[in-house]
Amino acid sequence: MKVLALNCGSSSVKCQLFETSLEEMEANRDRQLGRVSVERIGTPDALVRSEKGESKRPVAEHCEAIEIAVSLLAEGLDGKREIEAIGHRVVHGGERFSAPVELDDAAAREIEELNDLAPLHNPENLKGFRAARDVLPHARHVAVFDTAFHQTLPPKAYVYGLPDAVWRRHKVRRYGFHGSSHRYVAYRYAQIHGFARDYKLITCHLGNGCSMCAVDKGQSVDTSMGCTPLEGLMMGTRSGDIDAGAVLHIMAQEQLTAQEMDVLLNRRSGLAGLSMASNDMRTLLELCQRGHAAARLAVDAFCYRAKKYLGAYHAVLNGCDAVIFTGGMGENAPAIRAGICDSLEALGIGIDRDRNEAAAGVEANISAQGARVEVWVIPTDEGLVIARDTLLTLAERHDRQQE
C-alpha cells in the first residue's frame, strides 16, 4: 500500500510517501518513495522543496499546496489513485483519542472540540485533512495523534495541583506531545541493540518546538509538555515553564486579554523573546560567537532548562540506559548537546567531543569512553510512524468488518 504521511501547519505542508504492507513493516522493509514540503503558503513566493530541488511559486492555500506535493510525488507512480491512504499528524487527541482513528467528518468534529487545547495546531491539522480529501477523494484517512504515546503516563505524572472538579471538568491535565518522534527514537534505539532487553531512556526532541520524555520498557512515563505544547522546555517562540502567578501579574500590569497573553507566551517568547534576535538556534550560536550577550543568555538558559529535565527524568527512571537527541536542533547542533550534557558525570552521562562534533543529521553514538549512560543522536522519522499507524488502523478496521 502507498501511504501519504501529511503534516499540515498554518503556512506549510510536509508530505512523505511510503510503500508499506504488514509484511514489509514486520521485516522493517517499508520504503520512503519521496518527500515534498511547501512553505510560506499564501504568498507569491511559496517555497516548494523535493528531492529534485527547490523552486518558488505562488501558492494561495493548502489545497493547492497539497495538489502540488501529490503531483510531484505521483510522478513515479501510475497516477494519483495509487495513493490509497493518508495519515494525518494531529497534535492533540485529549483523553478521547488514545490511538489512531480513521478520520471522517464525525471524527473531525470530535477533534475540533479539542481546538482550545491546541489552538495553534489542531485547526491547521484539520485544514490539511479537508484539503487532502479534495485532492485525493478516493483515499482513506487516518488521524495519528501526538498525544497518544503518552497515554501510559500514570495519574501522579499527569495531574496538576488543581481542584479535582475543575481539572476534570475542563480536562486540564498533562497530555504530552511529539509522541511519534519519542516513540520512533525509543524503538530505533532498542532495534539498534537487538531488542536485547527493556531499556530506560530519556528522549530529547529539540526543534522549534521542544520536549523531553522518560521512556521505560517502551512506554512514556513522563514528559515535559503538558496540557498544551507550551509547557516544559524553552522553545523557539514559546516560553516553556513559567510561574502561573507571573502570567497573572503580567496580564494585570500590561492590561492584556487572555488572547493577547496567549500570543505573548506562544509567539513572542522563548529563544526569540529572550535573545531579541531570532528563534533559530543556528543564528543564535553565530551571534554568540560575535559576543551577543542576549543570544548567549538565551542559549545558556535553554541548555540549563533541558539539563534540569534530564536530571529529573534520570530520577524518575531510577537511572537510565541512554539519552537520545533528535529533532532539527537535537540532530544538528553539537554545541547544544554539549551544553545540556556538560557536568553530568555524577549521573554517568558524558559525551565525546570529537564524536559529538562529527554527528550532524546522522545516527551516532556520541558517548564518552567509559560513560555508564550512552548518549545517541538518532534522526527522527515521524512520517514513518504515521504511515505505519495508518496501515495498521485500516487493517484492523478491515479485520473487524470481516468478523
mmCIF file of C-alpha atoms in Angstrom, residues 200-201 318-323 344-352 366-376:
data_model
loop_
_atom_site.group_PDB
_atom_site.id
_atom_site.type_symbol
_atom_site.label_atom_id
_atom_site.label_comp_id
_atom_site.label_asym_id
_atom_site.label_seq_id
_atom_site.Cartn_x
_atom_site.Cartn_y
_atom_site.Cartn_z
ATOM 1 C CA LYS A 200 15.185 3.101 30.340
ATOM 2 C CA LEU A 201 15.612 6.068 28.004
ATOM 3 C CA ASN A 318 15.937 5.470 38.806
ATOM 4 C CA GLY A 319 18.799 5.619 36.315
ATOM 5 C CA CYS A 320 18.769 5.300 32.558
ATOM 6 C CA ASP A 321 20.497 3.384 29.796
ATOM 7 C CA ALA A 322 20.691 6.172 27.234
ATOM 8 C CA VAL A 323 19.943 9.789 26.405
ATOM 9 C CA LEU A 344 26.616 15.357 34.391
ATOM 10 C CA GLU A 345 29.389 12.902 35.238
ATOM 11 C CA ALA A 346 27.693 12.173 38.582
ATOM 12 C CA LEU A 347 24.802 10.679 36.593
ATOM 13 C CA GLY A 348 27.158 8.666 34.395
ATOM 14 C CA ILE A 349 26.499 10.923 31.404
ATOM 15 C CA GLY A 350 29.287 12.296 29.228
ATOM 16 C CA ILE A 351 29.900 12.877 25.539
ATOM 17 C CA ASP A 352 32.987 12.542 23.385
ATOM 18 C CA ILE A 366 28.477 10.161 20.911
ATOM 19 C CA SER A 367 29.098 8.779 24.407
ATOM 20 C CA ALA A 368 32.342 9.458 26.214
ATOM 21 C CA GLN A 369 34.541 6.414 26.666
ATOM 22 C CA GLY A 370 33.658 4.620 29.883
ATOM 23 C CA ALA A 371 30.417 6.560 30.486
ATOM 24 C CA ARG A 372 27.729 4.452 32.184
ATOM 25 C CA VAL A 373 24.938 6.068 30.170
ATOM 26 C CA GLU A 374 25.021 6.063 26.379
ATOM 27 C CA VAL A 375 24.290 9.283 24.505
ATOM 28 C CA TRP A 376 22.964 8.902 20.966
#
